[in-house]
């Protein structure tokens, strides 16, 4: 994840991190260790760190996704970051997300729908998305359905962060 995001920043792409606050702080520390001023990228909105729990709270009600609100909210974040890096030229945006891990549980249908909505966002906004979540303990059918919704998969027994 860190290489995915830092490569985007170096290539003048926008980066949106949707993760726990602890993970965001760890990522910014790693950037500083690589000599990259995370705060400078945040001030310019080229880098946004958004808390997964807070973002989910904007469009999930009683375990159900308000799809229009998801599209508006996430689309707005993408447009904000694109505007910060455009300078008259089209620029890409990379996203990293942990929202599925937060949503997963009592409503597997909402989890699958969230993945489908992310695929719509990728198509509409021409962004790259990297996401991670543990599949241990999940119903095998649900886990396979989640995997099938991705263009690339890396299966590991431990967290990627």
PDB file of N, CA and C in Angstrom, residues 44-147:
ATOM      1  N   UNK A  44      -2.095  20.739  -0.065  1.00  0.00           N
ATOM      2  CA  UNK A  44      -2.482  21.005  -1.451  1.00  0.00           C
ATOM      3  C   UNK A  44      -3.657  20.131  -1.903  1.00  0.00           C
ATOM      4  N   UNK A  45      -4.101  19.225  -1.054  1.00  0.00           N
ATOM      5  CA  UNK A  45      -5.170  18.252  -1.344  1.00  0.00           C
ATOM      6  C   UNK A  45      -4.762  17.216  -2.375  1.00  0.00           C
ATOM      7  N   UNK A  46      -3.472  17.095  -2.639  1.00  0.00           N
ATOM      8  CA  UNK A  46      -3.009  16.004  -3.495  1.00  0.00           C
ATOM      9  C   UNK A  46      -3.095  14.685  -2.729  1.00  0.00           C
ATOM     10  N   UNK A  47      -3.028  14.761  -1.407  1.00  0.00           N
ATOM     11  CA  UNK A  47      -3.158  13.597  -0.533  1.00  0.00           C
ATOM     12  C   UNK A  47      -4.288  13.855   0.452  1.00  0.00           C
ATOM     13  N   UNK A  48      -5.244  12.941   0.482  1.00  0.00           N
ATOM     14  CA  UNK A  48      -6.321  13.005   1.468  1.00  0.00           C
ATOM     15  C   UNK A  48      -6.299  11.720   2.282  1.00  0.00           C
ATOM     16  N   UNK A  49      -6.301  11.869   3.593  1.00  0.00           N
ATOM     17  CA  UNK A  49      -6.468  10.731   4.495  1.00  0.00           C
ATOM     18  C   UNK A  49      -7.850  10.856   5.115  1.00  0.00           C
ATOM     19  N   UNK A  50      -8.707   9.895   4.820  1.00  0.00           N
ATOM     20  CA  UNK A  50     -10.084   9.913   5.290  1.00  0.00           C
ATOM     21  C   UNK A  50     -10.302   8.687   6.158  1.00  0.00           C
ATOM     22  N   UNK A  51     -10.900   8.886   7.307  1.00  0.00           N
ATOM     23  CA  UNK A  51     -11.161   7.770   8.202  1.00  0.00           C
ATOM     24  C   UNK A  51     -12.288   6.908   7.639  1.00  0.00           C
ATOM     25  N   UNK A  52     -12.018   5.627   7.491  1.00  0.00           N
ATOM     26  CA  UNK A  52     -12.988   4.701   6.893  1.00  0.00           C
ATOM     27  C   UNK A  52     -14.306   4.710   7.662  1.00  0.00           C
ATOM     28  N   UNK A  53     -14.227   4.688   8.975  1.00  0.00           N
ATOM     29  CA  UNK A  53     -15.446   4.662   9.788  1.00  0.00           C
ATOM     30  C   UNK A  53     -16.290   5.907   9.567  1.00  0.00           C
ATOM     31  N   UNK A  54     -15.642   7.073   9.522  1.00  0.00           N
ATOM     32  CA  UNK A  54     -16.378   8.322   9.324  1.00  0.00           C
ATOM     33  C   UNK A  54     -16.990   8.396   7.928  1.00  0.00           C
ATOM     34  N   UNK A  55     -16.251   7.935   6.930  1.00  0.00           N
ATOM     35  CA  UNK A  55     -16.783   7.964   5.569  1.00  0.00           C
ATOM     36  C   UNK A  55     -17.973   7.020   5.439  1.00  0.00           C
ATOM     37  N   UNK A  56     -17.853   5.826   6.004  1.00  0.00           N
ATOM     38  CA  UNK A  56     -18.980   4.889   5.976  1.00  0.00           C
ATOM     39  C   UNK A  56     -20.220   5.492   6.626  1.00  0.00           C
ATOM     40  N   UNK A  57     -20.014   6.219   7.713  1.00  0.00           N
ATOM     41  CA  UNK A  57     -21.142   6.814   8.437  1.00  0.00           C
ATOM     42  C   UNK A  57     -21.904   7.831   7.594  1.00  0.00           C
ATOM     43  N   UNK A  58     -21.277   8.354   6.539  1.00  0.00           N
ATOM     44  CA  UNK A  58     -21.961   9.340   5.706  1.00  0.00           C
ATOM     45  C   UNK A  58     -22.961   8.708   4.748  1.00  0.00           C
ATOM     46  N   UNK A  59     -22.802   7.412   4.421  1.00  0.00           N
ATOM     47  CA  UNK A  59     -23.705   6.813   3.441  1.00  0.00           C
ATOM     48  C   UNK A  59     -24.261   5.441   3.835  1.00  0.00           C
ATOM     49  N   UNK A  60     -23.967   4.951   5.018  1.00  0.00           N
ATOM     50  CA  UNK A  60     -24.533   3.682   5.484  1.00  0.00           C
ATOM     51  C   UNK A  60     -25.523   3.986   6.608  1.00  0.00           C
ATOM     52  N   UNK A  61     -26.731   3.497   6.408  1.00  0.00           N
ATOM     53  CA  UNK A  61     -27.797   3.685   7.402  1.00  0.00           C
ATOM     54  C   UNK A  61     -28.361   2.317   7.761  1.00  0.00           C
ATOM     55  N   UNK A  62     -28.309   1.948   9.033  1.00  0.00           N
ATOM     56  CA  UNK A  62     -28.830   0.659   9.502  1.00  0.00           C
ATOM     57  C   UNK A  62     -28.268  -0.513   8.692  1.00  0.00           C
ATOM     58  N   UNK A  63     -26.974  -0.421   8.365  1.00  0.00           N
ATOM     59  CA  UNK A  63     -26.317  -1.494   7.638  1.00  0.00           C
ATOM     60  C   UNK A  63     -26.555  -1.497   6.142  1.00  0.00           C
ATOM     61  N   UNK A  64     -27.336  -0.537   5.645  1.00  0.00           N
ATOM     62  CA  UNK A  64     -27.637  -0.460   4.214  1.00  0.00           C
ATOM     63  C   UNK A  64     -26.951   0.751   3.585  1.00  0.00           C
ATOM     64  N   UNK A  65     -26.518   0.581   2.361  1.00  0.00           N
ATOM     65  CA  UNK A  65     -25.800   1.635   1.656  1.00  0.00           C
ATOM     66  C   UNK A  65     -26.774   2.525   0.897  1.00  0.00           C
ATOM     67  N   UNK A  66     -26.652   3.830   1.114  1.00  0.00           N
ATOM     68  CA  UNK A  66     -27.354   4.802   0.286  1.00  0.00           C
ATOM     69  C   UNK A  66     -26.444   5.013  -0.926  1.00  0.00           C
ATOM     70  N   UNK A  67     -26.773   4.359  -2.026  1.00  0.00           N
ATOM     71  CA  UNK A  67     -25.891   4.311  -3.190  1.00  0.00           C
ATOM     72  C   UNK A  67     -25.641   5.683  -3.802  1.00  0.00           C
ATOM     73  N   UNK A  68     -26.677   6.500  -3.885  1.00  0.00           N
ATOM     74  CA  UNK A  68     -26.493   7.842  -4.444  1.00  0.00           C
ATOM     75  C   UNK A  68     -25.560   8.664  -3.571  1.00  0.00           C
ATOM     76  N   UNK A  69     -25.722   8.561  -2.265  1.00  0.00           N
ATOM     77  CA  UNK A  69     -24.863   9.299  -1.351  1.00  0.00           C
ATOM     78  C   UNK A  69     -23.422   8.802  -1.425  1.00  0.00           C
ATOM     79  N   UNK A  70     -23.231   7.493  -1.602  1.00  0.00           N
ATOM     80  CA  UNK A  70     -21.887   6.952  -1.797  1.00  0.00           C
ATOM     81  C   UNK A  70     -21.247   7.583  -3.031  1.00  0.00           C
ATOM     82  N   UNK A  71     -21.968   7.563  -4.141  1.00  0.00           N
ATOM     83  CA  UNK A  71     -21.426   8.097  -5.396  1.00  0.00           C
ATOM     84  C   UNK A  71     -21.077   9.579  -5.267  1.00  0.00           C
ATOM     85  N   UNK A  72     -21.962  10.340  -4.623  1.00  0.00           N
ATOM     86  CA  UNK A  72     -21.735  11.778  -4.447  1.00  0.00           C
ATOM     87  C   UNK A  72     -20.539  12.023  -3.534  1.00  0.00           C
ATOM     88  N   UNK A  73     -20.486  11.311  -2.421  1.00  0.00           N
ATOM     89  CA  UNK A  73     -19.430  11.528  -1.435  1.00  0.00           C
ATOM     90  C   UNK A  73     -18.064  11.129  -1.973  1.00  0.00           C
ATOM     91  N   UNK A  74     -17.945   9.911  -2.470  1.00  0.00           N
ATOM     92  CA  UNK A  74     -16.662   9.429  -2.980  1.00  0.00           C
ATOM     93  C   UNK A  74     -16.284  10.179  -4.255  1.00  0.00           C
ATOM     94  N   UNK A  75     -17.251  10.413  -5.118  1.00  0.00           N
ATOM     95  CA  UNK A  75     -16.981  11.189  -6.324  1.00  0.00           C
ATOM     96  C   UNK A  75     -16.473  12.589  -6.003  1.00  0.00           C
ATOM     97  N   UNK A  76     -17.035  13.201  -4.966  1.00  0.00           N
ATOM     98  CA  UNK A  76     -16.581  14.528  -4.538  1.00  0.00           C
ATOM     99  C   UNK A  76     -15.139  14.522  -4.058  1.00  0.00           C
ATOM    100  N   UNK A  77     -14.765  13.486  -3.311  1.00  0.00           N
ATOM    101  CA  UNK A  77     -13.372  13.362  -2.861  1.00  0.00           C
ATOM    102  C   UNK A  77     -12.432  13.237  -4.062  1.00  0.00           C
ATOM    103  N   UNK A  78     -12.824  12.420  -5.018  1.00  0.00           N
ATOM    104  CA  UNK A  78     -11.989  12.211  -6.206  1.00  0.00           C
ATOM    105  C   UNK A  78     -11.847  13.512  -6.988  1.00  0.00           C
ATOM    106  N   UNK A  79     -12.940  14.220  -7.196  1.00  0.00           N
ATOM    107  CA  UNK A  79     -12.884  15.473  -7.946  1.00  0.00           C
ATOM    108  C   UNK A  79     -12.028  16.516  -7.228  1.00  0.00           C
ATOM    109  N   UNK A  80     -12.099  16.557  -5.905  1.00  0.00           N
ATOM    110  CA  UNK A  80     -11.274  17.494  -5.127  1.00  0.00           C
ATOM    111  C   UNK A  80      -9.794  17.207  -5.349  1.00  0.00           C
ATOM    112  N   UNK A  81      -9.420  15.942  -5.287  1.00  0.00           N
ATOM    113  CA  UNK A  81      -8.011  15.580  -5.463  1.00  0.00           C
ATOM    114  C   UNK A  81      -7.586  15.790  -6.911  1.00  0.00           C
ATOM    115  N   UNK A  82      -8.436  15.437  -7.863  1.00  0.00           N
ATOM    116  CA  UNK A  82      -8.102  15.665  -9.280  1.00  0.00           C
ATOM    117  C   UNK A  82      -7.850  17.146  -9.535  1.00  0.00           C
ATOM    118  N   UNK A  83      -8.677  18.002  -8.961  1.00  0.00           N
ATOM    119  CA  UNK A  83      -8.524  19.445  -9.158  1.00  0.00           C
ATOM    120  C   UNK A  83      -7.198  19.942  -8.587  1.00  0.00           C
ATOM    121  N   UNK A  84      -6.726  19.321  -7.529  1.00  0.00           N
ATOM    122  CA  UNK A  84      -5.489  19.777  -6.901  1.00  0.00           C
ATOM    123  C   UNK A  84      -4.256  19.431  -7.720  1.00  0.00           C
ATOM    124  N   UNK A  85      -4.344  18.416  -8.563  1.00  0.00           N
ATOM    125  CA  UNK A  85      -3.171  17.984  -9.324  1.00  0.00           C
ATOM    126  C   UNK A  85      -3.291  18.254 -10.818  1.00  0.00           C
ATOM    127  N   UNK A  86      -4.418  18.750 -11.267  1.00  0.00           N
ATOM    128  CA  UNK A  86      -4.668  18.872 -12.704  1.00  0.00           C
ATOM    129  C   UNK A  86      -3.751  19.875 -13.399  1.00  0.00           C
ATOM    130  N   UNK A  87      -3.685  21.101 -12.904  1.00  0.00           N
ATOM    131  CA  UNK A  87      -2.889  22.146 -13.559  1.00  0.00           C
ATOM    132  C   UNK A  87      -3.128  22.178 -15.064  1.00  0.00           C
ATOM    133  N   UNK A  88      -4.369  22.022 -15.463  1.00  0.00           N
ATOM    134  CA  UNK A  88      -4.712  22.054 -16.879  1.00  0.00           C
ATOM    135  C   UNK A  88      -4.487  20.740 -17.608  1.00  0.00           C
ATOM    136  N   UNK A  89      -3.999  19.735 -16.921  1.00  0.00           N
ATOM    137  CA  UNK A  89      -3.742  18.430 -17.523  1.00  0.00           C
ATOM    138  C   UNK A  89      -4.516  17.365 -16.761  1.00  0.00           C
ATOM    139  N   UNK A  90      -5.025  16.392 -17.463  1.00  0.00           N
ATOM    140  CA  UNK A  90      -5.708  15.306 -16.743  1.00  0.00           C
ATOM    141  C   UNK A  90      -4.695  14.521 -15.908  1.00  0.00           C
ATOM    142  N   UNK A  91      -5.013  14.285 -14.667  1.00  0.00           N
ATOM    143  CA  UNK A  91      -4.142  13.526 -13.774  1.00  0.00           C
ATOM    144  C   UNK A  91      -4.932  12.380 -13.171  1.00  0.00           C
ATOM    145  N   UNK A  92      -4.219  11.336 -12.856  1.00  0.00           N
ATOM    146  CA  UNK A  92      -4.850  10.161 -12.254  1.00  0.00           C
ATOM    147  C   UNK A  92      -4.962  10.331 -10.746  1.00  0.00           C
ATOM    148  N   UNK A  93      -5.853   9.545 -10.178  1.00  0.00           N
ATOM    149  CA  UNK A  93      -6.011   9.477  -8.731  1.00  0.00           C
ATOM    150  C   UNK A  93      -5.938   8.010  -8.333  1.00  0.00           C
ATOM    151  N   UNK A  94      -5.208   7.766  -7.256  1.00  0.00           N
ATOM    152  CA  UNK A  94      -5.109   6.429  -6.676  1.00  0.00           C
ATOM    153  C   UNK A  94      -5.846   6.441  -5.345  1.00  0.00           C
ATOM    154  N   UNK A  95      -6.590   5.369  -5.094  1.00  0.00           N
ATOM    155  CA  UNK A  95      -7.300   5.237  -3.829  1.00  0.00           C
ATOM    156  C   UNK A  95      -6.864   3.949  -3.148  1.00  0.00           C
ATOM    157  N   UNK A  96      -6.775   4.019  -1.846  1.00  0.00           N
ATOM    158  CA  UNK A  96      -6.578   2.826  -1.032  1.00  0.00           C
ATOM    159  C   UNK A  96      -7.730   2.793  -0.053  1.00  0.00           C
ATOM    160  N   UNK A  97      -8.379   1.636   0.095  1.00  0.00           N
ATOM    161  CA  UNK A  97      -9.553   1.581   0.956  1.00  0.00           C
ATOM    162  C   UNK A  97      -9.589   0.408   1.906  1.00  0.00           C
ATOM    163  N   UNK A  98     -10.098   0.698   3.086  1.00  0.00           N
ATOM    164  CA  UNK A  98     -10.351  -0.323   4.115  1.00  0.00           C
ATOM    165  C   UNK A  98     -11.824  -0.357   4.513  1.00  0.00           C
ATOM    166  N   UNK A  99     -12.692   0.244   3.713  1.00  0.00           N
ATOM    167  CA  UNK A  99     -14.096   0.329   4.117  1.00  0.00           C
ATOM    168  C   UNK A  99     -14.783  -1.027   4.154  1.00  0.00           C
ATOM    169  N   UNK A 100     -14.449  -1.911   3.245  1.00  0.00           N
ATOM    170  CA  UNK A 100     -15.108  -3.222   3.224  1.00  0.00           C
ATOM    171  C   UNK A 100     -14.846  -3.966   4.528  1.00  0.00           C
ATOM    172  N   UNK A 101     -13.627  -3.852   5.041  1.00  0.00           N
ATOM    173  CA  UNK A 101     -13.312  -4.486   6.317  1.00  0.00           C
ATOM    174  C   UNK A 101     -14.179  -3.941   7.441  1.00  0.00           C
ATOM    175  N   UNK A 102     -14.481  -2.660   7.378  1.00  0.00           N
ATOM    176  CA  UNK A 102     -15.307  -2.035   8.408  1.00  0.00           C
ATOM    177  C   UNK A 102     -16.774  -2.433   8.276  1.00  0.00           C
ATOM    178  N   UNK A 103     -17.250  -2.580   7.049  1.00  0.00           N
ATOM    179  CA  UNK A 103     -18.666  -2.862   6.806  1.00  0.00           C
ATOM    180  C   UNK A 103     -18.997  -4.336   6.955  1.00  0.00           C
ATOM    181  N   UNK A 104     -18.031  -5.167   6.618  1.00  0.00           N
ATOM    182  CA  UNK A 104     -18.260  -6.606   6.595  1.00  0.00           C
ATOM    183  C   UNK A 104     -18.793  -7.107   7.932  1.00  0.00           C
ATOM    184  N   UNK A 105     -19.617  -8.112   7.878  1.00  0.00           N
ATOM    185  CA  UNK A 105     -20.145  -8.689   9.107  1.00  0.00           C
ATOM    186  C   UNK A 105     -21.596  -9.047   8.981  1.00  0.00           C
ATOM    187  N   UNK A 106     -22.453  -8.261   9.633  1.00  0.00           N
ATOM    188  CA  UNK A 106     -23.857  -8.650   9.702  1.00  0.00           C
ATOM    189  C   UNK A 106     -24.616  -8.559   8.382  1.00  0.00           C
ATOM    190  N   UNK A 107     -24.113  -7.803   7.416  1.00  0.00           N
ATOM    191  CA  UNK A 107     -24.834  -7.639   6.168  1.00  0.00           C
ATOM    192  C   UNK A 107     -23.924  -7.934   4.977  1.00  0.00           C
ATOM    193  N   UNK A 108     -23.728  -9.221   4.655  1.00  0.00           N
ATOM    194  CA  UNK A 108     -22.836  -9.555   3.541  1.00  0.00           C
ATOM    195  C   UNK A 108     -23.299  -8.973   2.208  1.00  0.00           C
ATOM    196  N   UNK A 109     -24.594  -8.793   2.033  1.00  0.00           N
ATOM    197  CA  UNK A 109     -25.099  -8.203   0.795  1.00  0.00           C
ATOM    198  C   UNK A 109     -24.609  -6.771   0.619  1.00  0.00           C
ATOM    199  N   UNK A 110     -24.583  -6.005   1.700  1.00  0.00           N
ATOM    200  CA  UNK A 110     -24.087  -4.626   1.632  1.00  0.00           C
ATOM    201  C   UNK A 110     -22.595  -4.611   1.329  1.00  0.00           C
ATOM    202  N   UNK A 111     -21.875  -5.579   1.870  1.00  0.00           N
ATOM    203  CA  UNK A 111     -20.441  -5.673   1.606  1.00  0.00           C
ATOM    204  C   UNK A 111     -20.192  -5.905   0.123  1.00  0.00           C
ATOM    205  N   UNK A 112     -20.906  -6.847  -0.454  1.00  0.00           N
ATOM    206  CA  UNK A 112     -20.758  -7.130  -1.876  1.00  0.00           C
ATOM    207  C   UNK A 112     -21.180  -5.925  -2.720  1.00  0.00           C
ATOM    208  N   UNK A 113     -22.255  -5.271  -2.317  1.00  0.00           N
ATOM    209  CA  UNK A 113     -22.726  -4.105  -3.070  1.00  0.00           C
ATOM    210  C   UNK A 113     -21.696  -2.979  -3.024  1.00  0.00           C
ATOM    211  N   UNK A 114     -21.045  -2.800  -1.883  1.00  0.00           N
ATOM    212  CA  UNK A 114     -20.012  -1.776  -1.775  1.00  0.00           C
ATOM    213  C   UNK A 114     -18.891  -2.047  -2.781  1.00  0.00           C
ATOM    214  N   UNK A 115     -18.497  -3.296  -2.910  1.00  0.00           N
ATOM    215  CA  UNK A 115     -17.473  -3.649  -3.903  1.00  0.00           C
ATOM    216  C   UNK A 115     -17.953  -3.322  -5.318  1.00  0.00           C
ATOM    217  N   UNK A 116     -19.198  -3.608  -5.613  1.00  0.00           N
ATOM    218  CA  UNK A 116     -19.742  -3.291  -6.935  1.00  0.00           C
ATOM    219  C   UNK A 116     -19.751  -1.779  -7.180  1.00  0.00           C
ATOM    220  N   UNK A 117     -20.098  -1.019  -6.140  1.00  0.00           N
ATOM    221  CA  UNK A 117     -20.105   0.438  -6.265  1.00  0.00           C
ATOM    222  C   UNK A 117     -18.695   0.971  -6.499  1.00  0.00           C
ATOM    223  N   UNK A 118     -17.708   0.360  -5.856  1.00  0.00           N
ATOM    224  CA  UNK A 118     -16.325   0.771  -6.104  1.00  0.00           C
ATOM    225  C   UNK A 118     -15.962   0.527  -7.566  1.00  0.00           C
ATOM    226  N   UNK A 119     -16.412  -0.578  -8.121  1.00  0.00           N
ATOM    227  CA  UNK A 119     -16.130  -0.846  -9.529  1.00  0.00           C
ATOM    228  C   UNK A 119     -16.761   0.219 -10.430  1.00  0.00           C
ATOM    229  N   UNK A 120     -17.944   0.691 -10.076  1.00  0.00           N
ATOM    230  CA  UNK A 120     -18.574   1.787 -10.820  1.00  0.00           C
ATOM    231  C   UNK A 120     -17.732   3.059 -10.731  1.00  0.00           C
ATOM    232  N   UNK A 121     -17.227   3.346  -9.535  1.00  0.00           N
ATOM    233  CA  UNK A 121     -16.395   4.539  -9.324  1.00  0.00           C
ATOM    234  C   UNK A 121     -15.123   4.453 -10.160  1.00  0.00           C
ATOM    235  N   UNK A 122     -14.494   3.281 -10.177  1.00  0.00           N
ATOM    236  CA  UNK A 122     -13.276   3.079 -10.971  1.00  0.00           C
ATOM    237  C   UNK A 122     -13.553   3.385 -12.430  1.00  0.00           C
ATOM    238  N   UNK A 123     -14.648   2.861 -12.932  1.00  0.00           N
ATOM    239  CA  UNK A 123     -15.022   3.064 -14.337  1.00  0.00           C
ATOM    240  C   UNK A 123     -15.336   4.530 -14.634  1.00  0.00           C
ATOM    241  N   UNK A 124     -16.156   5.131 -13.811  1.00  0.00           N
ATOM    242  CA  UNK A 124     -16.612   6.502 -14.060  1.00  0.00           C
ATOM    243  C   UNK A 124     -15.485   7.525 -13.947  1.00  0.00           C
ATOM    244  N   UNK A 125     -14.631   7.375 -12.944  1.00  0.00           N
ATOM    245  CA  UNK A 125     -13.619   8.397 -12.657  1.00  0.00           C
ATOM    246  C   UNK A 125     -12.210   8.020 -13.126  1.00  0.00           C
ATOM    247  N   UNK A 126     -12.062   6.846 -13.734  1.00  0.00           N
ATOM    248  CA  UNK A 126     -10.747   6.375 -14.212  1.00  0.00           C
ATOM    249  C   UNK A 126      -9.688   6.456 -13.119  1.00  0.00           C
ATOM    250  N   UNK A 127      -9.974   5.834 -11.992  1.00  0.00           N
ATOM    251  CA  UNK A 127      -9.047   5.816 -10.864  1.00  0.00           C
ATOM    252  C   UNK A 127      -8.519   4.402 -10.652  1.00  0.00           C
ATOM    253  N   UNK A 128      -7.424   4.314  -9.914  1.00  0.00           N
ATOM    254  CA  UNK A 128      -6.883   3.028  -9.494  1.00  0.00           C
ATOM    255  C   UNK A 128      -7.252   2.826  -8.038  1.00  0.00           C
ATOM    256  N   UNK A 129      -7.715   1.635  -7.703  1.00  0.00           N
ATOM    257  CA  UNK A 129      -8.115   1.329  -6.334  1.00  0.00           C
ATOM    258  C   UNK A 129      -7.364   0.100  -5.847  1.00  0.00           C
ATOM    259  N   UNK A 130      -6.780   0.233  -4.678  1.00  0.00           N
ATOM    260  CA  UNK A 130      -6.152  -0.883  -3.983  1.00  0.00           C
ATOM    261  C   UNK A 130      -6.876  -1.026  -2.660  1.00  0.00           C
ATOM    262  N   UNK A 131      -7.343  -2.218  -2.374  1.00  0.00           N
ATOM    263  CA  UNK A 131      -8.033  -2.417  -1.096  1.00  0.00           C
ATOM    264  C   UNK A 131      -7.490  -3.678  -0.434  1.00  0.00           C
ATOM    265  N   UNK A 132      -7.706  -3.745   0.858  1.00  0.00           N
ATOM    266  CA  UNK A 132      -7.227  -4.903   1.603  1.00  0.00           C
ATOM    267  C   UNK A 132      -8.235  -5.244   2.693  1.00  0.00           C
ATOM    268  N   UNK A 133      -8.356  -6.517   2.926  1.00  0.00           N
ATOM    269  CA  UNK A 133      -9.145  -7.002   4.047  1.00  0.00           C
ATOM    270  C   UNK A 133      -8.867  -8.477   4.236  1.00  0.00           C
ATOM    271  N   UNK A 134      -9.010  -8.884   5.468  1.00  0.00           N
ATOM    272  CA  UNK A 134      -8.806 -10.299   5.791  1.00  0.00           C
ATOM    273  C   UNK A 134     -10.074 -11.062   5.451  1.00  0.00           C
ATOM    274  N   UNK A 135      -9.911 -12.247   4.908  1.00  0.00           N
ATOM    275  CA  UNK A 135     -11.057 -13.075   4.557  1.00  0.00           C
ATOM    276  C   UNK A 135     -11.221 -14.247   5.526  1.00  0.00           C
ATOM    277  N   UNK A 136     -10.335 -14.368   6.497  1.00  0.00           N
ATOM    278  CA  UNK A 136     -10.453 -15.470   7.440  1.00  0.00           C
ATOM    279  C   UNK A 136     -11.783 -15.399   8.183  1.00  0.00           C
ATOM    280  N   UNK A 137     -12.377 -16.560   8.358  1.00  0.00           N
ATOM    281  CA  UNK A 137     -13.620 -16.633   9.113  1.00  0.00           C
ATOM    282  C   UNK A 137     -14.856 -16.310   8.305  1.00  0.00           C
ATOM    283  N   UNK A 138     -14.676 -15.816   7.078  1.00  0.00           N
ATOM    284  CA  UNK A 138     -15.831 -15.504   6.242  1.00  0.00           C
ATOM    285  C   UNK A 138     -16.403 -16.773   5.641  1.00  0.00           C
ATOM    286  N   UNK A 139     -17.664 -16.721   5.352  1.00  0.00           N
ATOM    287  CA  UNK A 139     -18.300 -17.765   4.567  1.00  0.00           C
ATOM    288  C   UNK A 139     -17.537 -17.869   3.247  1.00  0.00           C
ATOM    289  N   UNK A 140     -17.177 -19.084   2.827  1.00  0.00           N
ATOM    290  CA  UNK A 140     -16.371 -19.273   1.616  1.00  0.00           C
ATOM    291  C   UNK A 140     -17.029 -18.661   0.383  1.00  0.00           C
ATOM    292  N   UNK A 141     -18.349 -18.719   0.286  1.00  0.00           N
ATOM    293  CA  UNK A 141     -19.062 -18.161  -0.857  1.00  0.00           C
ATOM    294  C   UNK A 141     -18.919 -16.635  -0.881  1.00  0.00           C
ATOM    295  N   UNK A 142     -19.076 -15.999   0.277  1.00  0.00           N
ATOM    296  CA  UNK A 142     -18.937 -14.541   0.366  1.00  0.00           C
ATOM    297  C   UNK A 142     -17.517 -14.139   0.000  1.00  0.00           C
ATOM    298  N   UNK A 143     -16.534 -14.839   0.576  1.00  0.00           N
ATOM    299  CA  UNK A 143     -15.138 -14.514   0.295  1.00  0.00           C
ATOM    300  C   UNK A 143     -14.851 -14.640  -1.195  1.00  0.00           C
ATOM    301  N   UNK A 144     -15.297 -15.691  -1.827  1.00  0.00           N
ATOM    302  CA  UNK A 144     -15.047 -15.874  -3.252  1.00  0.00           C
ATOM    303  C   UNK A 144     -15.760 -14.804  -4.066  1.00  0.00           C
ATOM    304  N   UNK A 145     -16.970 -14.421  -3.672  1.00  0.00           N
ATOM    305  CA  UNK A 145     -17.681 -13.349  -4.376  1.00  0.00           C
ATOM    306  C   UNK A 145     -16.915 -12.031  -4.280  1.00  0.00           C
ATOM    307  N   UNK A 146     -16.334 -11.732  -3.120  1.00  0.00           N
ATOM    308  CA  UNK A 146     -15.530 -10.520  -2.961  1.00  0.00           C
ATOM    309  C   UNK A 146     -14.297 -10.573  -3.857  1.00  0.00           C
ATOM    310  N   UNK A 147     -13.633 -11.697  -3.862  1.00  0.00           N
ATOM    311  CA  UNK A 147     -12.438 -11.867  -4.689  1.00  0.00           C
ATOM    312  C   UNK A 147     -12.789 -11.698  -6.166  1.00  0.00           C
TER     313      UNK A 147
END
